[in-house]
Coordinates of C-alpha atoms and ligand atoms in Angstrom, one line a residue:
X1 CA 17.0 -22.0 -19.8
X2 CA 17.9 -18.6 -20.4
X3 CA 20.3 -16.1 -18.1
X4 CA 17.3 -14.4 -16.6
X5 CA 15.3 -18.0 -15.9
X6 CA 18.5 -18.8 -14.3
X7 CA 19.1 -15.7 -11.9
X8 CA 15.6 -16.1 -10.7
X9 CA 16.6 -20.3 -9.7
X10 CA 19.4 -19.1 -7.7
X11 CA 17.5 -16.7 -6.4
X12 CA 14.4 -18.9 -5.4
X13 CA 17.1 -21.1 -3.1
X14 CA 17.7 -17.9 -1.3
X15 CA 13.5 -17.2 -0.5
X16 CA 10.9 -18.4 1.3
X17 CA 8.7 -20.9 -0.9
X18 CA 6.0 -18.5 -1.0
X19 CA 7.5 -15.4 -1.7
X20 CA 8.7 -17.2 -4.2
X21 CA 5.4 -18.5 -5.8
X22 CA 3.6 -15.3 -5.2
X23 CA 6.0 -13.0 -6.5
X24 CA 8.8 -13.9 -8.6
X25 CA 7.6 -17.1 -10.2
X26 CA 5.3 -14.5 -12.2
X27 CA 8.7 -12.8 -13.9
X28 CA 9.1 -13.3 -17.5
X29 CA 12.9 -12.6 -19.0
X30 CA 12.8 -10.6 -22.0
X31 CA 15.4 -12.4 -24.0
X32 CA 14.9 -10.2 -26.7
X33 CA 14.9 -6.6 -25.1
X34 CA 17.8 -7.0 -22.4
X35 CA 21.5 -6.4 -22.8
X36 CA 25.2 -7.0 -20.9
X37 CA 24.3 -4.0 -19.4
X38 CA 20.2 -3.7 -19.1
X39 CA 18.0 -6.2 -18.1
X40 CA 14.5 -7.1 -18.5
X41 CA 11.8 -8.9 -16.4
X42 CA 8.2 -8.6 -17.1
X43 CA 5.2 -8.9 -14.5
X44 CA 1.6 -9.2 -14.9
X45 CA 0.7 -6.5 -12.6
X46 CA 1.2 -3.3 -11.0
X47 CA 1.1 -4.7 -7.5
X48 CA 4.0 -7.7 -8.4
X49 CA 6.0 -5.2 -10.0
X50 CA 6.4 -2.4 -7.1
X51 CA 6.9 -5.5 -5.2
X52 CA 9.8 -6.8 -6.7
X53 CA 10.8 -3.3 -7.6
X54 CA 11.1 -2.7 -3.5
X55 CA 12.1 -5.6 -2.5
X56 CA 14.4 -7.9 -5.1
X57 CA 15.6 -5.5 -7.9
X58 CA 18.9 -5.5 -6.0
X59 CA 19.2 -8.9 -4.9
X60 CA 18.8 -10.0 -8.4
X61 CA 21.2 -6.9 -9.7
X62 CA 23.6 -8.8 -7.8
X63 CA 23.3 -12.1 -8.7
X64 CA 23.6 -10.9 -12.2
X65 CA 26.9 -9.7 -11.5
X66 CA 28.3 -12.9 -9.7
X67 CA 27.0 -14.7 -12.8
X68 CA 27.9 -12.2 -16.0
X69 CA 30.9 -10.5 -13.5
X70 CA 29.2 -7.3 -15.3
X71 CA 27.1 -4.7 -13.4
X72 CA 23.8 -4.6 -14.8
X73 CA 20.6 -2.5 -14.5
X74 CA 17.5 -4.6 -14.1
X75 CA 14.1 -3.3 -15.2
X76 CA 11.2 -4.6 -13.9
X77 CA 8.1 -3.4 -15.9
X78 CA 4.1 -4.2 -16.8
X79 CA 3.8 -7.0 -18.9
X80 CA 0.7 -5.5 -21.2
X81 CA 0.4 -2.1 -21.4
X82 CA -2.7 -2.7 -24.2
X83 CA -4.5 -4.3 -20.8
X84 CA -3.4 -0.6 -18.4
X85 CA -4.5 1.6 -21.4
X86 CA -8.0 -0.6 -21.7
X87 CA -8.5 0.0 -17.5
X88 CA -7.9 3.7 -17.9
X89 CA -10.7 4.3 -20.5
X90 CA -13.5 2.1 -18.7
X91 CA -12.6 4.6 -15.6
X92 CA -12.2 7.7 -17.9
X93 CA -16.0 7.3 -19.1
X94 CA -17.2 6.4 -15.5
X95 CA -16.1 9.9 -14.7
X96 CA -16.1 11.6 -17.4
X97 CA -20.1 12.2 -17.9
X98 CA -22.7 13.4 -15.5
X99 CA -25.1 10.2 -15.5
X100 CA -25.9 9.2 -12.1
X101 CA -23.9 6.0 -10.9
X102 CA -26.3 3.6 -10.3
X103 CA -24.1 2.0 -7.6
X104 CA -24.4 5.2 -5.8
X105 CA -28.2 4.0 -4.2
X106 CA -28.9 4.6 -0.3
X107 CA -28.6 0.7 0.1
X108 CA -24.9 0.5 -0.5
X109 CA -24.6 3.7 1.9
X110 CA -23.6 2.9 5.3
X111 CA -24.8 5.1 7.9
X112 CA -23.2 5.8 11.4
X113 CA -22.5 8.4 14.0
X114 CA -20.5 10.8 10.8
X115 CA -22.9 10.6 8.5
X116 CA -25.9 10.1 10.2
X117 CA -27.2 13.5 9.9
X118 CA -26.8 14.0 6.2
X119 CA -28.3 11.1 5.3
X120 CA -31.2 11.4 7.2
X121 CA -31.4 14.8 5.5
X122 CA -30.7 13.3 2.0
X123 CA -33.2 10.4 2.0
X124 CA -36.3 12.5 3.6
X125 CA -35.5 14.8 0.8
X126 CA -35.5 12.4 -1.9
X127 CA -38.9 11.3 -0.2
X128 CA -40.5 14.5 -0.5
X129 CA -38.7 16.3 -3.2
X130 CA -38.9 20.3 -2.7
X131 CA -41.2 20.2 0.2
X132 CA -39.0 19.6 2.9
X133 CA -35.5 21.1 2.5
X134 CA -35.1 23.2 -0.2
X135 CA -32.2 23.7 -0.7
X136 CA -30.4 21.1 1.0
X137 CA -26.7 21.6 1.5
X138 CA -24.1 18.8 2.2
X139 CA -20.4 19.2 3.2
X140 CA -17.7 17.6 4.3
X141 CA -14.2 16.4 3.6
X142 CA -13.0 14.7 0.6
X143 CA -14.2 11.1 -0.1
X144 CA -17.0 11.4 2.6
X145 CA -19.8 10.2 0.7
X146 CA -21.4 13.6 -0.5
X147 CA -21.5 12.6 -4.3
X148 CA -22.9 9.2 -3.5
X149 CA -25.3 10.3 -1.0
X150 CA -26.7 13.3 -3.6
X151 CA -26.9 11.0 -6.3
X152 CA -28.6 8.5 -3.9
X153 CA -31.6 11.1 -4.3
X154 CA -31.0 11.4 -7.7
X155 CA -31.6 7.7 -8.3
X156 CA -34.4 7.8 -6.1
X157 CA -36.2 10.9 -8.2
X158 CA -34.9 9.4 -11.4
X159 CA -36.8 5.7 -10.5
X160 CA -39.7 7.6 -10.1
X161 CA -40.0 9.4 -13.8
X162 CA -38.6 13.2 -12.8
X163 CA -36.0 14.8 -14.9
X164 CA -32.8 15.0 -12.7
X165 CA -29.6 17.1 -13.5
X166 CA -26.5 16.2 -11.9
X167 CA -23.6 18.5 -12.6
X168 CA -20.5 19.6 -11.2
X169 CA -19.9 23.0 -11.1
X170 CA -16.9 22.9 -13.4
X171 CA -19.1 21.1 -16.0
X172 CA -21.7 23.8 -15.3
X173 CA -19.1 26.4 -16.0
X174 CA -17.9 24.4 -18.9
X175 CA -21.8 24.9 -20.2
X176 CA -22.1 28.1 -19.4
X177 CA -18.8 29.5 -21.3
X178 CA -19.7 27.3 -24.1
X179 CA -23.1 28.9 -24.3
X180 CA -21.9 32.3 -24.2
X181 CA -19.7 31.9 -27.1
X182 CA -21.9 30.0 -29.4
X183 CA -24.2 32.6 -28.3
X184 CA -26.9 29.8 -27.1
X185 CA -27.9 31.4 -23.5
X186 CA -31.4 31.0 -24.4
X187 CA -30.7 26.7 -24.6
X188 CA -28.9 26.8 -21.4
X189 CA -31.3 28.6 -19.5
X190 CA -33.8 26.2 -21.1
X191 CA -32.0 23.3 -19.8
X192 CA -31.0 24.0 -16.1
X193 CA -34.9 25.4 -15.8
X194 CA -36.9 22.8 -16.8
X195 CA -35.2 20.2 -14.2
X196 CA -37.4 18.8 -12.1
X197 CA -34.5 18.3 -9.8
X198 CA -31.3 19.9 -9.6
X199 CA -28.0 18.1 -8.3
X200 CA -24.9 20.6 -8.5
X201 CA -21.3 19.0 -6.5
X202 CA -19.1 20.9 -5.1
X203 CA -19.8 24.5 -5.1
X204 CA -16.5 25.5 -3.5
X205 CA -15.9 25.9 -6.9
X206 CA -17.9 28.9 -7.2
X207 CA -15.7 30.4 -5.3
X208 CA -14.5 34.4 -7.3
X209 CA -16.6 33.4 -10.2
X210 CA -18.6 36.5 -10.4
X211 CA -20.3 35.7 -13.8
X212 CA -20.5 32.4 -13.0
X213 CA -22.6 33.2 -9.9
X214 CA -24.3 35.7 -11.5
X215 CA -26.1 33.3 -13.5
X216 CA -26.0 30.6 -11.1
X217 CA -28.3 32.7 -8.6
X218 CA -31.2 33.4 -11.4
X219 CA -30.9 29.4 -12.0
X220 CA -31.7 29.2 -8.1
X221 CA -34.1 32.0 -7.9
X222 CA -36.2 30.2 -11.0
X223 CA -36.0 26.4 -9.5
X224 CA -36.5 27.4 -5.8
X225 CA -39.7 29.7 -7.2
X226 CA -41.4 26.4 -8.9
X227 CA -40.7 24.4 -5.7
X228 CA -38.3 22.1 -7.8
X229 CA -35.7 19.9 -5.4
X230 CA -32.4 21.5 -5.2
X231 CA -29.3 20.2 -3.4
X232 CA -25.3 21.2 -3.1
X233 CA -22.4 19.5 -2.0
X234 CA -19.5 21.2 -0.9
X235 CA -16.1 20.5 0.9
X236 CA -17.1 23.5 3.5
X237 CA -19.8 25.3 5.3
X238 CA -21.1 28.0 2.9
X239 CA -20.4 30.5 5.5
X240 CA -16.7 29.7 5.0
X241 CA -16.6 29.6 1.3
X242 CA -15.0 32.9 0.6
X243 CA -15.4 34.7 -2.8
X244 CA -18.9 33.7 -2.7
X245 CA -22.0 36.7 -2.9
X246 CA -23.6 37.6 0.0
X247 CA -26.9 36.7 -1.4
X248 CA -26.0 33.3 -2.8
X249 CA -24.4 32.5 0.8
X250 CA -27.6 33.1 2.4
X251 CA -29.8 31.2 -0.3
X252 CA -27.5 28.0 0.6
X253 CA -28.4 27.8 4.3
X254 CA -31.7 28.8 3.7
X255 CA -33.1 24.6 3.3
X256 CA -31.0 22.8 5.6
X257 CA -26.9 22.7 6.0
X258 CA -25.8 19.7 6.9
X259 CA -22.1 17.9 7.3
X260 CA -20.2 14.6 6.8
X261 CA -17.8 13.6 9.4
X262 CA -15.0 11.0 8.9
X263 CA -16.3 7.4 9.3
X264 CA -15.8 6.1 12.7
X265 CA -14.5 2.4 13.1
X266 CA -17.9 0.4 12.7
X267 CA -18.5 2.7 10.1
X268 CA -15.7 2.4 8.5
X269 CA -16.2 -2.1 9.0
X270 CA -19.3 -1.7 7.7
X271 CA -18.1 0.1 4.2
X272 CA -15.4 -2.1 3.5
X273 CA -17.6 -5.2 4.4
X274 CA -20.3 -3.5 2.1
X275 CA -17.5 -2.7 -0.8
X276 CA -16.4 -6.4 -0.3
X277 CA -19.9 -7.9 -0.9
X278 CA -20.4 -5.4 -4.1
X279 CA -16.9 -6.3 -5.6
X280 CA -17.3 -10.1 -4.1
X281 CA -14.0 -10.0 -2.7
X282 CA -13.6 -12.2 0.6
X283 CA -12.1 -11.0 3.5
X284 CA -11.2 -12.2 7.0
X285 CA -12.4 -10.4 10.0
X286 CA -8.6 -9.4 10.7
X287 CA -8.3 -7.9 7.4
X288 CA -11.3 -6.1 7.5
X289 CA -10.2 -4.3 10.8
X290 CA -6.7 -4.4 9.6
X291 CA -7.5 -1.7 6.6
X292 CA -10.5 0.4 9.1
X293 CA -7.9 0.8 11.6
X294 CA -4.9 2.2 9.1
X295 CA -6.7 4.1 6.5
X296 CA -7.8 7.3 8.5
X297 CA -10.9 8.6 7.1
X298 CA -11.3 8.5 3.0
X299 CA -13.5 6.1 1.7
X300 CA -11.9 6.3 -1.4
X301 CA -9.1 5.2 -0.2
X302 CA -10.5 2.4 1.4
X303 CA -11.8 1.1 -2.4
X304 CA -8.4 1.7 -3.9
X305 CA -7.1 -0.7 -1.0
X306 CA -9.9 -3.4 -2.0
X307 CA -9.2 -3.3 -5.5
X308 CA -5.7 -3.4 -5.1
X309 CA -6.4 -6.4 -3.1
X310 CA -8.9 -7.8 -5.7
X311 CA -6.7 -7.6 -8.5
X312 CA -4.3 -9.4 -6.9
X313 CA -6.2 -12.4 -5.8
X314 CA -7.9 -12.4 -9.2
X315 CA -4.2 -12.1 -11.1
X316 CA -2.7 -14.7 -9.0
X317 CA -5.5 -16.8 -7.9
X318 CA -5.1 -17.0 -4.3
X319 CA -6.8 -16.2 -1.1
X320 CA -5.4 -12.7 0.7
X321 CA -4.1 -12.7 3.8
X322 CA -3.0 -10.6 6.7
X323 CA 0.6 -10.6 5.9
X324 CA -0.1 -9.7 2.1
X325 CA -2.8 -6.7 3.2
X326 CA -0.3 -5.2 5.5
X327 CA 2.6 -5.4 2.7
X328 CA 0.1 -4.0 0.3
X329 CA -0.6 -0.7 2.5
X330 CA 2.9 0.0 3.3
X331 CA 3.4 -0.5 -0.2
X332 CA 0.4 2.3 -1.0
X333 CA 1.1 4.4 1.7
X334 CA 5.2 5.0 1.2
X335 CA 4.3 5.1 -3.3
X336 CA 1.8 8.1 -1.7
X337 CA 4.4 9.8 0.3
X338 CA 7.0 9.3 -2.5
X339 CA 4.3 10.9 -5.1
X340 CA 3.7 14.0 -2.8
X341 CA 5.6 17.2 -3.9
X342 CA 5.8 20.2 -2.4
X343 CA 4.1 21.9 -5.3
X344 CA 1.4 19.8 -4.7
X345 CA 1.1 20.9 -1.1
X346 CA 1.5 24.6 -1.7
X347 CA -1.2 24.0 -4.6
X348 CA -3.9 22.7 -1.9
X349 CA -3.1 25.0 0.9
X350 CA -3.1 28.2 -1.6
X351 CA -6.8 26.5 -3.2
X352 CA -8.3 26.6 0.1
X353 CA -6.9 29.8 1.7
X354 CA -8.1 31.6 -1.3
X355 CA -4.1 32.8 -2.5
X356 CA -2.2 32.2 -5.3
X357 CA 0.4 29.0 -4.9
X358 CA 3.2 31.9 -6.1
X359 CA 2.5 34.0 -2.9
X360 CA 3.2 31.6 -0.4
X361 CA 6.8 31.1 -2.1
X362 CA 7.2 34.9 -2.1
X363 CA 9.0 37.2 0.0
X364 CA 5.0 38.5 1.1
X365 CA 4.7 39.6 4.4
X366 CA 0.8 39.9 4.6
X367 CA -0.9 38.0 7.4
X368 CA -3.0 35.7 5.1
X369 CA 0.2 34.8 3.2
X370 CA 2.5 34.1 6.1
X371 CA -0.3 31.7 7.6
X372 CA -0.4 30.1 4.5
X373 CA 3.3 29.9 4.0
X374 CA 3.9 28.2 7.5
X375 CA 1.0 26.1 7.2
X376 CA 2.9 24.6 4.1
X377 CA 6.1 24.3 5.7
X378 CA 4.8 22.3 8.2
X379 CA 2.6 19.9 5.8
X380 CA 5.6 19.4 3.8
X381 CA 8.1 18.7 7.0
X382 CA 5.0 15.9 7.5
X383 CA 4.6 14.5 4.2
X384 CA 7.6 14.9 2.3
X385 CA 11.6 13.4 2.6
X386 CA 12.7 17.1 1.9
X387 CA 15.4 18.5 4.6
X388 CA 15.0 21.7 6.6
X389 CA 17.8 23.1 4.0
X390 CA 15.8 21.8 1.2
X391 CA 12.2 23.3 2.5
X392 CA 14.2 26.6 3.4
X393 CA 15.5 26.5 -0.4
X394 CA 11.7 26.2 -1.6
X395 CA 10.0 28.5 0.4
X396 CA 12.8 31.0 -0.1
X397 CA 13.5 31.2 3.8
X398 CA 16.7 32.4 5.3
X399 CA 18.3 28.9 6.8
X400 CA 17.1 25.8 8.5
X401 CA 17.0 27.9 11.6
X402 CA 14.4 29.8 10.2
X403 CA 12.2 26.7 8.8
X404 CA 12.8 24.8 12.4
X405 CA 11.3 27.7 13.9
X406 CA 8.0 28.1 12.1
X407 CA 7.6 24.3 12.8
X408 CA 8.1 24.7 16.8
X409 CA 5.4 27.8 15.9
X410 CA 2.3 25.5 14.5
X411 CA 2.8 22.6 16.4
X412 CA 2.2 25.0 19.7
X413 CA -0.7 26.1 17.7
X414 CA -1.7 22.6 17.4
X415 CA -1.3 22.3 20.8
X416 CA -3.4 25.3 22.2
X417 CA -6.0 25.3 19.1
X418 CA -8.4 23.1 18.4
X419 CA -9.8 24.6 16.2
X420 CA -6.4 25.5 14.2
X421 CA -5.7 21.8 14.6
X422 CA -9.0 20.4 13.0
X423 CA -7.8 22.7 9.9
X424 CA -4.4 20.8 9.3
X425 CA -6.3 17.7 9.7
X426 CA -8.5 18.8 7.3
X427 CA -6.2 19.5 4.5
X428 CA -3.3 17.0 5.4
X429 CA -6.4 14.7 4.1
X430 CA -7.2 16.3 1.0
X431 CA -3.4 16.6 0.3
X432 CA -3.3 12.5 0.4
X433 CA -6.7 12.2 -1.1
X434 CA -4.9 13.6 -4.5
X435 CA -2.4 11.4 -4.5
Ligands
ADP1 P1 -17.0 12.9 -1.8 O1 -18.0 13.3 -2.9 O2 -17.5 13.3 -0.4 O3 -15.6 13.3 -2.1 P2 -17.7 10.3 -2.7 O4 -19.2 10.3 -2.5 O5 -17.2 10.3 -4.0 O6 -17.0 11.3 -1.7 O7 -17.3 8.9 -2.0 C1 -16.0 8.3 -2.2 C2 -16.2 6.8 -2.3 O8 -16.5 6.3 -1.1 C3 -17.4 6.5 -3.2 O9 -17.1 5.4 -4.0 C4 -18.5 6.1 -2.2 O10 -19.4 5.1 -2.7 C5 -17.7 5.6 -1.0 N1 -18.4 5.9 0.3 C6 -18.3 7.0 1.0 N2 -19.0 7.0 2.1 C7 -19.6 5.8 2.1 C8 -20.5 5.1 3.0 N3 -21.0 5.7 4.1 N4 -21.0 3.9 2.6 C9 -20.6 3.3 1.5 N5 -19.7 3.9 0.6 C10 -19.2 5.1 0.9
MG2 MG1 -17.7 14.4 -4.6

């Protein structure tokens, strides 16, 4: 028996039996690779590896010194990185193209109370494609269910022999540059026209892109005009999606806006028992309310809970339980907070207040800039480790005193504004949604 074999005997005398089986039974030494001074330990997955990383890296750090009476690093890392890289790509393609997702269908979309509205909407459109709304307009927050319910219809029309286009607007931008400079306008204008249905997702992106929308609005003006099926997502209303032209504004509401709310807690049951049955991964009722009850609103996050969970049965070959979920979320949600900077916070708040990311850590004094800049002070007080000193530092504030104070400031705003309150709900979500 090697060194390493050996730490992790002594150390399964000091465990539970399970722990043990689950966890570090799954550690390979690397014989080869570690030193007096470095060690390493190889596990098959992601999930066993932040697990050990958290919880026994300096248990068996320790051990290693009683034994070698040396101090030693220990490394625990992925045992295959030919299987991560292989992962990455099947995901890469998956997102990478604008094919519909055939998963995306109205059958695997559960409907309550939040997203009742739009889905009525969506299917009676996909029914009676540019006779009833036209356009139809869906927003809501991130991970909702706007791209899977738009390209519900676009299954729907596809099924029944229409030509659908589904594009983002960056891709559409992406086109339309392309276009410009290979000087093939007349191919573009081609393609986009003769759609019999036209899918574009999230138009908040249109947002200052005067060309952009230029052209954008004569695609509209020619689809609407043949009675072809048009339909946006968004993450807002249109009205509130500044740097947009007046006319293209009133051209979205003119079908039917309407928005997403965050799943309820049936609704949010009845996706993860759906995603369950799709990705035949068995839960137990307490589970399944386990996960509704701690993830707040984003689906998304939901499936990256399930799969987290899948691969882990599937690895290890066991059955999950309710001990092993809750480890697993702590586990996800303290990896998000860790992976959270305050760049990354300024970057969201700056996207959606329509300013640059460098003017909310200037010395501007305009109103638009301080209500950004206190707005990301207080996010980052929420979802970062940093100290007052530290978020004084960043935001280029006098002292502590002076962060403490804009703090006291929004949470009174909380307090008094609903409104105001619903907006740092809004983007505290899309901040963890990135991560
Ligand atoms: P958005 O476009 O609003 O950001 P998506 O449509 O990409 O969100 O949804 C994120 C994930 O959550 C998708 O995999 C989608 O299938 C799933 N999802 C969202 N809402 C529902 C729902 N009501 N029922 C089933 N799955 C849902
Ligand atoms: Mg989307």
């Amino acid at each position: 028996m090697n060194i390493g074999q050996e730490i992790l005997e002594i150390l399964k005398e000091e465990i539970t039996e399970s722990e043990y089986n689950r966890y570090i039974k799954q550690l390979v030494f690397d014989v080869k690779k570690s030193t007096a001074d470095e060690v390493y330990y190889y596990a098959p997955n992601a999930l066993v590896v932040n697990w050990i990383k958290n919880r026994y890296t300096e248990k068996i750090a320790h051990l290693f010194e009683v034994k070698t009476n040396n101090k030693v690093n220990v490394k625990i890392t992925l045992k295959n990185l030919v299987d991560k890289r292989k992962t990455k790509k099947i995901v890469e393609v998956k997102h990478g193209n604008s094919l519909l997702n055939p998963s995306h269908s109205f059958s695997n979309f559960m409907v309550g109370g939040s997203n009742q509205f739009a889905y009525a909407a969506v299917k009676s459109v996909s029914e009676n494609a540019g006779k009833v709304y036209n356009p139809l307009f869906i927003y809501g927050g991130v991970g909702l269910g706007k791209t899977h319910l738009m390209q519900a219809a676009g299954n729907v029309f596809q099924n029944d022999g229409k030509v659908v286009i589904y594009t983002t607007v960056e891709q559409f931008l992406n086109d339309f540059t392309r276009s410009l400079r290979n000087n093939s306008m007349e191919r573009f204008r081609e393609k986009y026209r003769h759609c019999d249905v036209l899918l574009i997702d999230d138009i908040q992106f249109l947002s200052k892109k005067e060309l952009l929308q230029e052209e954008f609005f004569h695609t509209f003006e020619a689809l609407k005009g043949e009675g072809k099926q048009i339909i946006f997502t968004a993450d807002k209303h249109p009205k509130k999606i500044a740097g947009l032209e007046a006319r293209l504004q009133s051209r979205f509401e003119w079908g039917l806006v309407a928005d997403i709310q965050p799943p309820e807690l049936e609704t949010k049951i009845a996706i993860i028992n759906k995603k369950c049955e799709i990705n035949k991964v068995v839960l137990s009722k307490d589970i399944v309310n386990y996960i509704a009850t701690v993830i707040d609103s984003n689906v998304r996050e939901i499936e990256g809970i399930l799969s987290k969970l899948h691969a882990y049965s599937q690895l290890m070959n066991v059955d999950i339980d309710l001990e092993f979920t809750k480890n697993v979320l702590k586990d996800q949600m303290a990896e998000k907070r860790e992976n959270l900077t305050m760049d990354m916070i300024t970057e969201v708040v700056a996207k959606d207040l329509n300013i640059k990311p460098s003017e909310i850590r200037s010395k501007g004094r305009s109103k638009n800039i301080v209500y950004a800049r206190r707005i990301s002070i207080y996010i980052c007080r929420e979802l970062t480790q940093n100290t007052m000193p530290q978020l004084a530092q960043y935001f280029g504030m006098k002292d502590h005193t002076a962060i403490s104070h804009t703090i006291k400031k929004i949470n009174d705003l909380i307090k008094d504004d609903e409104d105001f309150k619903v907006k740092i709900d809004e983007l505290t979500n899309k901040i963890t949604a990135q991560t």
